[in-house]
Short mmCIF file of C-alpha atoms and ligand atoms in Angstrom, two decimals:
data_model
loop_
_atom_site.label_atom_id
_atom_site.label_comp_id
_atom_site.label_asym_id
_atom_site.label_seq_id
_atom_site.Cartn_x
_atom_site.Cartn_y
_atom_site.Cartn_z
CA MET J 1053 103.52 105.35 85.08
CA LEU J 1054 101.64 108.11 86.80
CA ARG J 1055 100.85 111.06 84.56
CA GLY J 1056 102.43 114.41 85.34
CA MET J 1057 105.17 115.56 87.66
CA LYS J 1058 105.11 117.37 91.00
CA GLU J 1059 106.98 120.61 91.36
CA ILE J 1060 108.66 120.96 94.75
CA SER J 1061 109.11 124.54 95.98
CA GLU J 1062 112.44 126.07 96.95
CA GLU J 1063 111.07 126.40 100.47
CA GLN J 1064 110.29 122.66 100.66
CA ILE J 1065 113.73 121.77 99.31
CA HIS J 1066 115.39 124.01 101.86
CA TYR J 1067 113.21 122.58 104.65
CA TYR J 1068 114.13 118.99 103.75
CA ARG J 1069 117.85 119.70 103.60
CA GLU J 1070 117.80 121.60 106.86
CA ASN J 1071 115.48 119.37 108.92
CA GLY J 1072 115.78 115.91 107.36
CA PHE J 1073 112.10 115.57 106.47
CA VAL J 1074 109.34 117.45 104.70
CA GLN J 1075 105.60 117.09 104.16
CA ILE J 1076 104.33 117.36 100.58
CA ASP J 1077 100.56 117.55 100.23
CA GLN J 1078 98.50 116.00 97.42
CA MET J 1079 101.25 113.90 95.91
CA LEU J 1080 98.51 111.57 94.63
CA ASN J 1081 95.04 112.66 93.50
CA THR J 1082 91.81 111.04 94.66
CA GLU J 1083 91.60 108.55 91.78
CA GLU J 1084 95.23 107.52 92.26
CA VAL J 1085 94.69 107.02 96.00
CA GLU J 1086 91.67 104.80 95.33
CA GLU J 1087 93.61 102.81 92.75
CA LEU J 1088 96.64 102.36 95.00
CA ARG J 1089 94.47 101.30 97.96
CA GLU J 1090 92.92 98.58 95.82
CA TYR J 1091 96.37 97.29 94.73
CA LEU J 1092 97.67 97.44 98.29
CA ASN J 1093 94.73 95.42 99.57
CA GLU J 1094 95.30 92.84 96.83
CA VAL J 1095 99.01 92.53 97.44
CA MET J 1096 98.59 92.32 101.23
CA ARG J 1097 96.35 89.29 100.75
CA SER J 1098 98.96 87.41 98.71
CA THR J 1099 100.98 84.66 100.35
CA THR J 1100 103.38 83.75 97.55
CA GLY J 1101 105.65 85.50 95.07
CA HIS J 1102 108.76 87.62 95.28
CA SER J 1103 107.57 90.08 97.91
CA THR J 1104 108.10 89.28 101.58
CA GLN J 1105 105.78 89.48 104.57
CA THR J 1106 107.99 90.43 107.50
CA ALA J 1107 105.75 89.23 110.36
CA GLU J 1108 102.79 86.90 110.63
CA GLN J 1109 99.60 87.68 112.51
CA GLY J 1110 100.06 86.94 116.22
CA ASN J 1111 103.72 87.87 116.07
CA ALA J 1112 104.93 90.73 118.30
CA TYR J 1113 106.24 92.69 115.30
CA TYR J 1114 102.86 92.39 113.56
CA LYS J 1115 101.44 94.63 116.30
CA VAL J 1116 103.93 97.29 115.23
CA LEU J 1117 103.64 96.77 111.48
CA ASN J 1118 101.91 94.41 109.13
CA GLN J 1119 104.41 94.89 106.37
CA ARG J 1120 105.18 93.54 102.91
CA VAL J 1121 108.46 94.41 101.18
CA ASN J 1122 108.99 94.63 97.42
CA THR J 1123 105.32 94.50 96.44
CA TRP J 1124 106.24 95.89 93.01
CA ARG J 1125 107.78 92.54 92.08
CA ASP J 1126 104.43 90.75 92.40
CA HIS J 1127 101.86 93.28 91.30
CA GLY J 1128 101.93 95.41 88.15
CA GLY J 1129 99.63 97.96 89.76
CA MET J 1130 102.02 98.42 92.69
CA ALA J 1131 104.87 98.75 90.18
CA ARG J 1132 103.00 101.63 88.50
CA PHE J 1133 103.38 103.57 91.75
CA VAL J 1134 106.67 102.23 93.13
CA LEU J 1135 108.55 102.82 89.87
CA SER J 1136 106.78 106.14 89.24
CA GLU J 1137 108.93 108.95 87.91
CA ARG J 1138 106.74 111.55 89.61
CA LEU J 1139 107.55 110.23 93.08
CA ALA J 1140 111.23 109.57 92.36
CA ASP J 1141 111.66 112.94 90.70
CA ALA J 1142 110.30 114.67 93.82
CA ALA J 1143 113.04 112.86 95.79
CA LYS J 1144 115.56 114.03 93.19
CA GLN J 1145 114.45 117.65 93.55
CA LEU J 1146 114.63 117.47 97.35
CA THR J 1147 118.06 115.89 97.52
CA GLY J 1148 119.66 117.40 94.41
CA PHE J 1149 121.01 113.94 93.46
CA GLU J 1150 121.87 113.51 89.82
CA GLY J 1151 120.07 110.18 89.71
CA ILE J 1152 117.65 108.25 91.93
CA ARG J 1153 117.46 104.47 92.17
CA LEU J 1154 114.92 102.28 93.87
CA PHE J 1155 116.07 100.30 96.89
CA HIS J 1156 112.73 98.76 97.81
CA ASP J 1157 109.12 99.43 98.75
CA HIS J 1158 107.13 98.61 101.89
CA ALA J 1159 103.38 98.30 102.21
CA LEU J 1160 102.92 99.44 105.81
CA TYR J 1161 99.69 98.63 107.60
CA LYS J 1162 99.39 99.50 111.23
CA MET J 1163 96.63 97.16 112.33
CA PRO J 1164 93.84 97.99 114.77
CA GLN J 1165 93.55 96.14 118.11
CA ASP J 1166 96.48 95.94 120.45
CA SER J 1167 98.47 98.19 118.15
CA LYS J 1168 101.96 99.24 119.18
CA PRO J 1169 103.78 102.41 118.15
CA THR J 1170 106.66 102.21 115.71
CA PRO J 1171 109.45 103.12 118.14
CA TRP J 1172 111.89 105.96 117.60
CA HIS J 1173 114.57 104.88 115.14
CA GLN J 1174 116.70 105.85 112.17
CA ASP J 1175 116.31 103.82 108.96
CA TRP J 1176 119.83 103.86 107.57
CA PRO J 1177 121.33 101.42 110.14
CA TYR J 1178 119.08 98.68 108.64
CA TRP J 1179 120.36 99.27 105.09
CA PRO J 1180 123.48 97.74 103.46
CA MET J 1181 124.75 101.03 102.06
CA LYS J 1182 128.03 102.78 102.66
CA GLU J 1183 126.66 106.24 101.85
CA GLN J 1184 124.31 107.70 104.45
CA ASN J 1185 122.04 109.79 102.23
CA ALA J 1186 119.21 107.48 101.12
CA LEU J 1187 115.65 108.54 101.91
CA SER J 1188 112.05 107.35 102.04
CA ILE J 1189 108.76 108.63 100.76
CA TRP J 1190 105.84 107.65 103.02
CA ILE J 1191 102.47 108.07 101.32
CA ALA J 1192 99.34 108.12 103.49
CA LEU J 1193 96.50 106.03 102.08
CA ASP J 1194 94.21 107.06 104.94
CA ASP J 1195 93.97 110.41 106.68
CA VAL J 1196 96.46 110.10 109.55
CA ASP J 1197 96.76 111.73 112.95
CA GLU J 1198 98.01 110.68 116.39
CA HIS J 1199 94.98 108.40 116.89
CA ASN J 1200 95.68 106.06 113.97
CA GLY J 1201 99.45 106.05 113.52
CA CYS J 1202 100.74 109.29 112.03
CA MET J 1203 104.49 109.83 112.06
CA MET J 1204 106.68 112.15 114.13
CA PHE J 1205 110.13 113.43 113.12
CA VAL J 1206 112.79 115.26 115.09
CA PRO J 1207 114.05 118.18 112.99
CA LYS J 1208 117.81 118.15 112.27
CA SER J 1209 118.32 114.69 113.81
CA GLN J 1210 119.66 113.49 110.41
CA LYS J 1211 122.94 115.05 111.47
CA ILE J 1212 123.50 112.17 113.93
CA LYS J 1213 125.51 109.45 112.23
CA ASN J 1214 126.80 106.00 113.16
CA LEU J 1215 124.04 104.89 115.52
CA LYS J 1216 122.90 101.26 115.68
CA SER J 1217 119.60 99.84 114.51
CA ILE J 1218 116.86 99.75 117.14
CA ASP J 1219 114.89 96.59 117.91
CA LEU J 1220 111.40 97.53 116.74
CA VAL J 1221 109.69 95.15 119.19
CA GLU J 1222 111.86 95.60 122.31
CA PRO J 1223 113.23 99.05 121.50
CA GLN J 1224 116.26 100.67 123.04
CA ASP J 1225 115.76 104.38 123.72
CA ILE J 1226 117.50 106.01 120.76
CA PHE J 1227 117.72 109.32 122.62
CA GLU J 1228 119.94 107.58 125.18
CA GLU J 1229 122.39 106.31 122.56
CA VAL J 1230 125.90 107.71 122.72
CA GLY J 1231 126.02 110.54 120.18
CA ALA J 1232 122.34 111.44 120.41
CA SER J 1233 122.51 113.67 123.47
CA ASP J 1234 121.88 116.86 121.44
CA ILE J 1235 118.59 115.53 120.09
CA ASP J 1236 115.48 116.60 121.97
CA ARG J 1237 112.37 114.44 121.58
CA ASN J 1238 110.24 117.38 122.70
CA LYS J 1239 111.10 119.16 119.45
CA ALA J 1240 109.49 116.39 117.37
CA ALA J 1241 106.94 117.42 114.74
CA ILE J 1242 103.65 115.49 114.65
CA VAL J 1243 102.80 115.08 110.98
CA ARG J 1244 99.04 114.81 110.45
CA MET J 1245 98.11 114.37 106.80
CA LYS J 1246 95.27 113.73 104.39
CA GLU J 1247 95.27 110.60 102.25
CA GLY J 1248 97.38 111.10 99.11
CA SER J 1249 99.78 113.42 100.92
CA CYS J 1250 103.26 112.24 101.86
CA THR J 1251 106.44 112.89 103.74
CA PHE J 1252 110.01 112.38 102.65
CA HIS J 1253 112.53 111.60 105.36
CA HIS J 1254 116.30 111.21 105.32
CA GLY J 1255 117.59 107.77 106.37
CA LEU J 1256 119.16 109.23 109.50
CA THR J 1257 116.20 111.30 110.72
CA PHE J 1258 114.79 110.10 114.05
CA HIS J 1259 111.15 109.11 113.52
CA TYR J 1260 108.29 107.34 115.25
CA ALA J 1261 104.67 106.41 114.48
CA HIS J 1262 101.82 106.37 116.97
CA ALA J 1263 99.85 103.24 117.76
CA ASN J 1264 96.60 102.82 115.84
CA LEU J 1265 93.76 103.22 118.34
CA THR J 1266 90.97 103.12 115.74
CA ASP J 1267 89.16 100.07 114.40
CA GLN J 1268 90.52 100.35 110.84
CA PRO J 1269 94.01 99.61 109.49
CA ARG J 1270 96.26 102.60 108.84
CA ARG J 1271 97.53 102.07 105.33
CA ALA J 1272 100.69 103.59 103.89
CA LEU J 1273 103.17 102.92 101.13
CA ALA J 1274 106.84 103.71 101.69
CA ILE J 1275 109.45 103.64 98.93
CA ILE J 1276 113.17 103.75 99.69
CA TYR J 1277 115.27 105.73 97.23
CA MET J 1278 119.05 105.93 97.02
CA GLU J 1279 121.45 108.12 95.10
CA ASP J 1280 122.62 106.55 91.84
CA GLY J 1281 126.16 105.49 92.68
CA THR J 1282 125.36 104.18 96.18
CA THR J 1283 127.66 101.30 97.13
CA PHE J 1284 127.21 98.05 99.05
CA SER J 1285 128.50 97.94 102.63
CA GLY J 1286 128.41 94.15 103.01
CA ALA J 1287 125.71 94.22 105.73
CA GLY J 1288 122.94 91.62 105.47
CA HIS J 1289 119.61 92.74 104.02
CA LEU J 1290 116.56 90.97 102.58
CA CYS J 1291 116.93 92.81 99.27
CA THR J 1292 120.63 92.20 98.66
CA ASP J 1293 121.34 88.84 100.35
CA ALA J 1294 120.63 86.87 97.16
CA GLN J 1295 122.69 89.25 94.99
CA ASN J 1296 126.33 88.77 94.31
CA PHE J 1297 127.46 92.18 95.49
CA GLN J 1298 130.93 92.56 96.96
CA VAL J 1299 131.69 95.31 99.46
CA GLY J 1300 132.08 98.57 97.53
CA ASP J 1301 130.09 97.41 94.47
CA LEU J 1302 127.47 99.76 93.07
CA ILE J 1303 123.97 98.72 94.13
CA ARG J 1304 122.37 98.49 90.70
CA GLY J 1305 120.78 96.06 88.26
CA GLY J 1306 117.22 95.05 87.48
CA LEU J 1307 116.02 94.98 91.09
CA PHE J 1308 117.39 98.47 91.77
CA PRO J 1309 116.33 100.43 88.68
CA ARG J 1310 117.12 104.05 88.06
CA LEU J 1311 113.82 105.91 88.27
CA ALA J 1312 114.76 109.57 87.86
C1 SIN N 718 105.33 103.30 110.13
O1 SIN N 718 104.75 103.34 109.03
O2 SIN N 718 104.71 103.12 111.18
C2 SIN N 718 106.80 103.52 110.23
C3 SIN N 718 107.45 103.84 108.94
C4 SIN N 718 108.94 104.09 109.09
O3 SIN N 718 109.53 103.74 110.08
O4 SIN N 718 109.56 104.61 108.15
NI1 NI N 719 111.60 104.02 109.64
#
């Protein structure tokens, strides 16, 4: 586990609840960033195990994201970060949930050369959860800005419920979806950050990431957290398909541990 906790200010808590995202600087220190980068590079090279590569090189989706899901199941070093109480406790402070469980992690590399943006989307429509309050931490492992794939978020867009998932390769325009007409893309915040800093975003917040126009990968780790007590909706998902959950069951057990 990572040593020490991170105190989140009242202002940051208020900002997250109001706007559906927040930036928290220096979540990891320099040594932790170096350690995590090494583990990420190791796990991204693996081709076997319990984690899943979601697109192969040459694939259209690979140009959006070179992504591996559930790295913690194959690499003890990744588990040190993904299961970390410091990170989960920050999510607990922001949301006010009584308990936080892990849903899954993503190693997210946006590769150089013919890179595509991550199109505007909400995350929750991809998840098999009835409750709509899960969230993600996104930790930058490189300094990020609009030239190498930093994120953008539209404040208050988490208030828009019941939209569909967006195709991340041939995206629909989420702003044109029925129910999204009050959301203005021109109000989006561009979140430039130093390595080791992070954002938290609500599963309904509209977000986007720029293409990577540099010659180095943009490396990030995202961890999806849910409120303890979150229940299964029955929708298909990589992380729950092999489980025996029935609609309405609590999402819990060894693959979804309580972290804070
Ligand atoms: C990205 O890392 O480019 C996108 C992450 C997200 O959609 O949450
Ligand atoms: Ni997303």
